[in-house]
Backbone as XML, in Angstrom:
<?xml version="1.0"?>
<chain id="A" units="angstrom">
  <residue number="1" name="UNK">
    <atom name="N" x="6.620" y="2.793" z="-6.578"/>
    <atom name="CA" x="7.449" y="1.799" z="-5.939"/>
    <atom name="C" x="6.588" y="0.738" z="-5.262"/>
  </residue>
  <residue number="2" name="UNK">
    <atom name="N" x="5.632" y="1.181" z="-4.494"/>
    <atom name="CA" x="4.766" y="0.207" z="-3.818"/>
    <atom name="C" x="3.933" y="-0.579" z="-4.814"/>
  </residue>
  <residue number="3" name="UNK">
    <atom name="N" x="3.469" y="0.076" z="-5.868"/>
    <atom name="CA" x="2.664" y="-0.648" z="-6.856"/>
    <atom name="C" x="3.515" y="-1.653" z="-7.619"/>
  </residue>
  <residue number="4" name="UNK">
    <atom name="N" x="4.757" y="-1.319" z="-7.878"/>
    <atom name="CA" x="5.645" y="-2.266" z="-8.553"/>
    <atom name="C" x="5.895" y="-3.477" z="-7.671"/>
  </residue>
  <residue number="5" name="UNK">
    <atom name="N" x="6.174" y="-3.223" z="-6.402"/>
    <atom name="CA" x="6.403" y="-4.341" z="-5.492"/>
    <atom name="C" x="5.136" y="-5.164" z="-5.308"/>
  </residue>
  <residue number="6" name="UNK">
    <atom name="N" x="3.988" y="-4.497" z="-5.242"/>
    <atom name="CA" x="2.724" y="-5.226" z="-5.104"/>
    <atom name="C" x="2.417" y="-6.033" z="-6.357"/>
  </residue>
  <residue number="7" name="UNK">
    <atom name="N" x="2.859" y="-5.563" z="-7.505"/>
    <atom name="CA" x="2.647" y="-6.306" z="-8.740"/>
    <atom name="C" x="3.411" y="-7.614" z="-8.779"/>
  </residue>
  <residue number="8" name="UNK">
    <atom name="N" x="4.485" y="-7.720" z="-8.032"/>
    <atom name="CA" x="5.264" y="-8.951" z="-7.994"/>
    <atom name="C" x="4.761" y="-9.943" z="-6.952"/>
  </residue>
  <residue number="9" name="UNK">
    <atom name="N" x="3.826" y="-9.552" z="-6.114"/>
    <atom name="CA" x="3.307" y="-10.449" z="-5.075"/>
    <atom name="C" x="2.692" y="-11.713" z="-5.675"/>
  </residue>
  <residue number="10" name="UNK">
    <atom name="N" x="1.858" y="-11.636" z="-6.726"/>
    <atom name="CA" x="1.331" y="-12.882" z="-7.292"/>
    <atom name="C" x="2.428" y="-13.812" z="-7.807"/>
  </residue>
  <residue number="11" name="UNK">
    <atom name="N" x="3.472" y="-13.243" z="-8.383"/>
    <atom name="CA" x="4.571" y="-14.079" z="-8.866"/>
    <atom name="C" x="5.309" y="-14.708" z="-7.687"/>
  </residue>
  <residue number="12" name="UNK">
    <atom name="N" x="5.471" y="-13.943" z="-6.611"/>
    <atom name="CA" x="6.143" y="-14.476" z="-5.429"/>
    <atom name="C" x="5.332" y="-15.578" z="-4.762"/>
  </residue>
  <residue number="13" name="UNK">
    <atom name="N" x="4.005" y="-15.497" z="-4.871"/>
    <atom name="CA" x="3.142" y="-16.496" z="-4.238"/>
    <atom name="C" x="3.130" y="-17.828" z="-4.988"/>
  </residue>
  <residue number="14" name="UNK">
    <atom name="N" x="3.480" y="-17.828" z="-6.273"/>
    <atom name="CA" x="3.429" y="-19.083" z="-7.037"/>
    <atom name="C" x="4.487" y="-20.060" z="-6.579"/>
  </residue>
  <residue number="15" name="UNK">
    <atom name="N" x="5.645" y="-19.564" z="-6.186"/>
    <atom name="CA" x="6.707" y="-20.454" z="-5.737"/>
    <atom name="C" x="7.435" y="-21.144" z="-6.873"/>
  </residue>
  <residue number="16" name="UNK">
    <atom name="N" x="7.287" y="-20.643" z="-8.088"/>
    <atom name="CA" x="7.955" y="-21.218" z="-9.251"/>
    <atom name="C" x="9.468" y="-21.075" z="-9.096"/>
  </residue>
  <residue number="17" name="UNK">
    <atom name="N" x="10.208" y="-22.095" z="-9.522"/>
    <atom name="CA" x="11.661" y="-22.085" z="-9.323"/>
    <atom name="C" x="12.367" y="-21.056" z="-10.199"/>
  </residue>
  <residue number="18" name="UNK">
    <atom name="N" x="11.765" y="-20.664" z="-11.328"/>
    <atom name="CA" x="12.389" y="-19.664" z="-12.187"/>
    <atom name="C" x="11.944" y="-18.256" z="-11.824"/>
  </residue>
  <residue number="19" name="UNK">
    <atom name="N" x="10.639" y="-18.063" z="-11.660"/>
    <atom name="CA" x="10.107" y="-16.715" z="-11.475"/>
    <atom name="C" x="10.290" y="-16.182" z="-10.058"/>
  </residue>
  <residue number="20" name="UNK">
    <atom name="N" x="10.341" y="-17.053" z="-9.076"/>
    <atom name="CA" x="10.462" y="-16.603" z="-7.685"/>
    <atom name="C" x="11.744" y="-15.801" z="-7.442"/>
  </residue>
  <residue number="21" name="UNK">
    <atom name="N" x="12.924" y="-16.309" z="-7.788"/>
    <atom name="CA" x="14.129" y="-15.499" z="-7.552"/>
    <atom name="C" x="14.162" y="-14.224" z="-8.394"/>
  </residue>
  <residue number="22" name="UNK">
    <atom name="N" x="13.636" y="-14.303" z="-9.603"/>
    <atom name="CA" x="13.608" y="-13.126" z="-10.466"/>
    <atom name="C" x="12.717" y="-12.038" z="-9.876"/>
  </residue>
  <residue number="23" name="UNK">
    <atom name="N" x="11.524" y="-12.410" z="-9.456"/>
    <atom name="CA" x="10.592" y="-11.442" z="-8.875"/>
    <atom name="C" x="11.120" y="-10.894" z="-7.553"/>
  </residue>
  <residue number="24" name="UNK">
    <atom name="N" x="11.726" y="-11.757" z="-6.746"/>
    <atom name="CA" x="12.270" y="-11.298" z="-5.467"/>
    <atom name="C" x="13.418" y="-10.315" z="-5.686"/>
  </residue>
  <residue number="25" name="UNK">
    <atom name="N" x="14.262" y="-10.585" z="-6.656"/>
    <atom name="CA" x="15.371" y="-9.680" z="-6.947"/>
    <atom name="C" x="14.908" y="-8.329" z="-7.454"/>
  </residue>
  <residue number="26" name="UNK">
    <atom name="N" x="13.926" y="-8.343" z="-8.346"/>
    <atom name="CA" x="13.426" y="-7.079" z="-8.889"/>
    <atom name="C" x="12.691" y="-6.284" z="-7.818"/>
  </residue>
  <residue number="27" name="UNK">
    <atom name="N" x="11.811" y="-6.941" z="-7.071"/>
    <atom name="CA" x="11.058" y="-6.242" z="-6.022"/>
    <atom name="C" x="11.999" y="-5.714" z="-4.935"/>
  </residue>
  <residue number="28" name="UNK">
    <atom name="N" x="12.994" y="-6.500" z="-4.569"/>
    <atom name="CA" x="13.966" y="-6.041" z="-3.575"/>
    <atom name="C" x="14.810" y="-4.886" z="-4.084"/>
  </residue>
  <residue number="29" name="UNK">
    <atom name="N" x="15.171" y="-4.929" z="-5.352"/>
    <atom name="CA" x="15.943" y="-3.838" z="-5.937"/>
    <atom name="C" x="15.159" y="-2.545" z="-6.001"/>
  </residue>
  <residue number="30" name="UNK">
    <atom name="N" x="13.890" y="-2.652" z="-6.357"/>
    <atom name="CA" x="13.040" y="-1.458" z="-6.415"/>
    <atom name="C" x="12.863" y="-0.875" z="-5.013"/>
  </residue>
  <residue number="31" name="UNK">
    <atom name="N" x="12.595" y="-1.728" z="-4.047"/>
    <atom name="CA" x="12.432" y="-1.248" z="-2.671"/>
    <atom name="C" x="13.716" y="-0.680" z="-2.098"/>
  </residue>
  <residue number="32" name="UNK">
    <atom name="N" x="14.830" y="-1.356" z="-2.357"/>
    <atom name="CA" x="16.115" y="-0.875" z="-1.860"/>
    <atom name="C" x="16.521" y="0.454" z="-2.467"/>
  </residue>
  <residue number="33" name="UNK">
    <atom name="N" x="16.299" y="0.598" z="-3.768"/>
    <atom name="CA" x="16.660" y="1.864" z="-4.406"/>
    <atom name="C" x="15.771" y="3.003" z="-3.916"/>
  </residue>
  <residue number="34" name="UNK">
    <atom name="N" x="14.524" y="2.703" z="-3.594"/>
    <atom name="CA" x="13.647" y="3.740" z="-3.047"/>
    <atom name="C" x="14.141" y="4.193" z="-1.675"/>
  </residue>
  <residue number="35" name="UNK">
    <atom name="N" x="14.559" y="3.247" z="-0.847"/>
    <atom name="CA" x="15.076" y="3.610" z="0.474"/>
    <atom name="C" x="16.365" y="4.417" z="0.371"/>
  </residue>
  <residue number="36" name="UNK">
    <atom name="N" x="17.236" y="4.025" z="-0.540"/>
    <atom name="CA" x="18.479" y="4.773" z="-0.727"/>
    <atom name="C" x="18.175" y="6.181" z="-1.210"/>
  </residue>
  <residue number="37" name="UNK">
    <atom name="N" x="17.262" y="6.285" z="-2.159"/>
    <atom name="CA" x="16.923" y="7.601" z="-2.694"/>
    <atom name="C" x="16.260" y="8.507" z="-1.682"/>
  </residue>
  <residue number="38" name="UNK">
    <atom name="N" x="15.493" y="7.932" z="-0.771"/>
    <atom name="CA" x="14.762" y="8.746" z="0.195"/>
    <atom name="C" x="15.564" y="9.091" z="1.448"/>
  </residue>
  <residue number="39" name="UNK">
    <atom name="N" x="16.461" y="8.217" z="1.864"/>
    <atom name="CA" x="17.147" y="8.425" z="3.137"/>
    <atom name="C" x="18.655" y="8.613" z="3.001"/>
  </residue>
  <residue number="40" name="UNK">
    <atom name="N" x="19.311" y="7.758" z="2.255"/>
    <atom name="CA" x="20.769" y="7.773" z="2.204"/>
    <atom name="C" x="21.305" y="8.994" z="1.461"/>
  </residue>
  <residue number="41" name="UNK">
    <atom name="N" x="20.758" y="9.286" z="0.296"/>
    <atom name="CA" x="21.257" y="10.400" z="-0.514"/>
    <atom name="C" x="21.118" y="11.742" z="0.201"/>
  </residue>
  <residue number="42" name="UNK">
    <atom name="N" x="19.958" y="12.095" z="0.763"/>
    <atom name="CA" x="19.886" y="13.367" z="1.498"/>
    <atom name="C" x="20.814" y="13.410" z="2.713"/>
  </residue>
  <residue number="43" name="UNK">
    <atom name="N" x="20.994" y="12.276" z="3.373"/>
    <atom name="CA" x="21.895" y="12.249" z="4.528"/>
    <atom name="C" x="23.332" y="12.518" z="4.101"/>
  </residue>
  <residue number="44" name="UNK">
    <atom name="N" x="23.749" y="11.956" z="2.975"/>
    <atom name="CA" x="25.107" y="12.189" z="2.487"/>
    <atom name="C" x="25.288" y="13.647" z="2.090"/>
  </residue>
  <residue number="45" name="UNK">
    <atom name="N" x="24.301" y="14.237" z="1.414"/>
    <atom name="CA" x="24.398" y="15.649" z="1.059"/>
    <atom name="C" x="24.458" y="16.527" z="2.305"/>
  </residue>
  <residue number="46" name="UNK">
    <atom name="N" x="23.717" y="16.173" z="3.320"/>
    <atom name="CA" x="23.737" y="16.946" z="4.570"/>
    <atom name="C" x="25.111" y="16.872" z="5.219"/>
  </residue>
  <residue number="47" name="UNK">
    <atom name="N" x="25.683" y="15.692" z="5.241"/>
    <atom name="CA" x="27.010" y="15.523" z="5.834"/>
    <atom name="C" x="28.051" y="16.297" z="5.036"/>
  </residue>
  <residue number="48" name="UNK">
    <atom name="N" x="27.931" y="16.273" z="3.714"/>
    <atom name="CA" x="28.911" y="16.957" z="2.868"/>
    <atom name="C" x="28.862" y="18.466" z="3.030"/>
  </residue>
  <residue number="49" name="UNK">
    <atom name="N" x="27.722" y="19.011" z="3.407"/>
    <atom name="CA" x="27.608" y="20.460" z="3.533"/>
    <atom name="C" x="27.887" y="20.970" z="4.939"/>
  </residue>
  <residue number="50" name="UNK">
    <atom name="N" x="28.136" y="20.101" z="5.878"/>
    <atom name="CA" x="28.439" y="20.538" z="7.238"/>
    <atom name="C" x="29.802" y="21.223" z="7.260"/>
  </residue>
  <residue number="51" name="UNK">
    <atom name="N" x="29.870" y="22.369" z="7.915"/>
    <atom name="CA" x="31.108" y="23.150" z="7.938"/>
    <atom name="C" x="32.239" y="22.404" z="8.630"/>
  </residue>
  <residue number="52" name="UNK">
    <atom name="N" x="31.930" y="21.667" z="9.680"/>
    <atom name="CA" x="32.990" y="20.962" z="10.399"/>
    <atom name="C" x="33.616" y="19.881" z="9.525"/>
  </residue>
  <residue number="53" name="UNK">
    <atom name="N" x="32.821" y="19.213" z="8.719"/>
    <atom name="CA" x="33.351" y="18.180" z="7.831"/>
    <atom name="C" x="34.192" y="18.818" z="6.729"/>
  </residue>
  <residue number="54" name="UNK">
    <atom name="N" x="33.704" y="19.928" z="6.174"/>
    <atom name="CA" x="34.471" y="20.607" z="5.127"/>
    <atom name="C" x="35.798" y="21.113" z="5.672"/>
  </residue>
  <residue number="55" name="UNK">
    <atom name="N" x="35.789" y="21.621" z="6.886"/>
    <atom name="CA" x="37.013" y="22.115" z="7.502"/>
    <atom name="C" x="37.981" y="20.962" z="7.768"/>
  </residue>
  <residue number="56" name="UNK">
    <atom name="N" x="37.458" y="19.809" z="8.167"/>
    <atom name="CA" x="38.286" y="18.645" z="8.447"/>
    <atom name="C" x="39.068" y="18.217" z="7.212"/>
  </residue>
  <residue number="57" name="UNK">
    <atom name="N" x="38.446" y="18.285" z="6.052"/>
    <atom name="CA" x="39.102" y="17.869" z="4.821"/>
    <atom name="C" x="39.807" y="19.016" z="4.105"/>
  </residue>
  <residue number="58" name="UNK">
    <atom name="N" x="39.906" y="20.161" z="4.740"/>
    <atom name="CA" x="40.677" y="21.262" z="4.206"/>
    <atom name="C" x="39.998" y="22.044" z="3.103"/>
  </residue>
  <residue number="59" name="UNK">
    <atom name="N" x="38.694" y="22.084" z="3.091"/>
    <atom name="CA" x="37.987" y="22.854" z="2.066"/>
    <atom name="C" x="38.117" y="24.333" z="2.363"/>
  </residue>
  <residue number="60" name="UNK">
    <atom name="N" x="38.489" y="25.076" z="1.367"/>
    <atom name="CA" x="38.531" y="26.528" z="1.495"/>
    <atom name="C" x="37.716" y="27.112" z="0.351"/>
  </residue>
  <residue number="61" name="UNK">
    <atom name="N" x="36.830" y="28.024" z="0.666"/>
    <atom name="CA" x="36.049" y="28.625" z="-0.414"/>
    <atom name="C" x="36.963" y="29.420" z="-1.343"/>
  </residue>
  <residue number="62" name="UNK">
    <atom name="N" x="36.616" y="29.505" z="-2.611"/>
    <atom name="CA" x="37.458" y="30.271" z="-3.539"/>
    <atom name="C" x="37.470" y="31.744" z="-3.155"/>
  </residue>
  <residue number="63" name="UNK">
    <atom name="N" x="38.578" y="32.434" z="-3.421"/>
    <atom name="CA" x="38.644" y="33.861" z="-3.059"/>
    <atom name="C" x="37.626" y="34.664" z="-3.859"/>
  </residue>
  <residue number="64" name="UNK">
    <atom name="N" x="37.118" y="35.697" z="-3.219"/>
    <atom name="CA" x="36.132" y="36.547" z="-3.894"/>
    <atom name="C" x="36.819" y="37.370" z="-4.969"/>
  </residue>
  <residue number="65" name="UNK">
    <atom name="N" x="36.166" y="37.462" z="-6.083"/>
    <atom name="CA" x="36.695" y="38.294" z="-7.157"/>
    <atom name="C" x="35.867" y="39.563" z="-7.223"/>
  </residue>
  <residue number="66" name="UNK">
    <atom name="N" x="36.543" y="40.688" z="-7.175"/>
    <atom name="CA" x="35.864" y="41.970" z="-7.227"/>
    <atom name="C" x="35.828" y="42.447" z="-8.675"/>
  </residue>
  <residue number="67" name="UNK">
    <atom name="N" x="34.743" y="43.053" z="-9.075"/>
    <atom name="CA" x="34.674" y="43.532" z="-10.459"/>
    <atom name="C" x="35.691" y="44.648" z="-10.707"/>
  </residue>
  <residue number="68" name="UNK">
    <atom name="N" x="36.155" y="44.726" z="-11.925"/>
    <atom name="CA" x="37.126" y="45.766" z="-12.283"/>
    <atom name="C" x="36.468" y="47.134" z="-12.213"/>
  </residue>
  <residue number="69" name="UNK">
    <atom name="N" x="37.216" y="48.099" z="-11.757"/>
    <atom name="CA" x="36.665" y="49.452" z="-11.647"/>
    <atom name="C" x="37.143" y="50.326" z="-12.768"/>
  </residue>
</chain>
């Protein structure tokens, strides 16, 4: 991620009217997706597994099935 963003620095420094927005969009997208993948996704999974949240939305674990005797 950092190497990809660093690779766009020379393009960002040129100030070209075509390449500047393209490089900024790609570098920003790569950086943004890395932040989402590292922080947002684990936080959402943590929230989803909290017992109080599951209870709030009415989650009930499936009944246990006992093997036939």
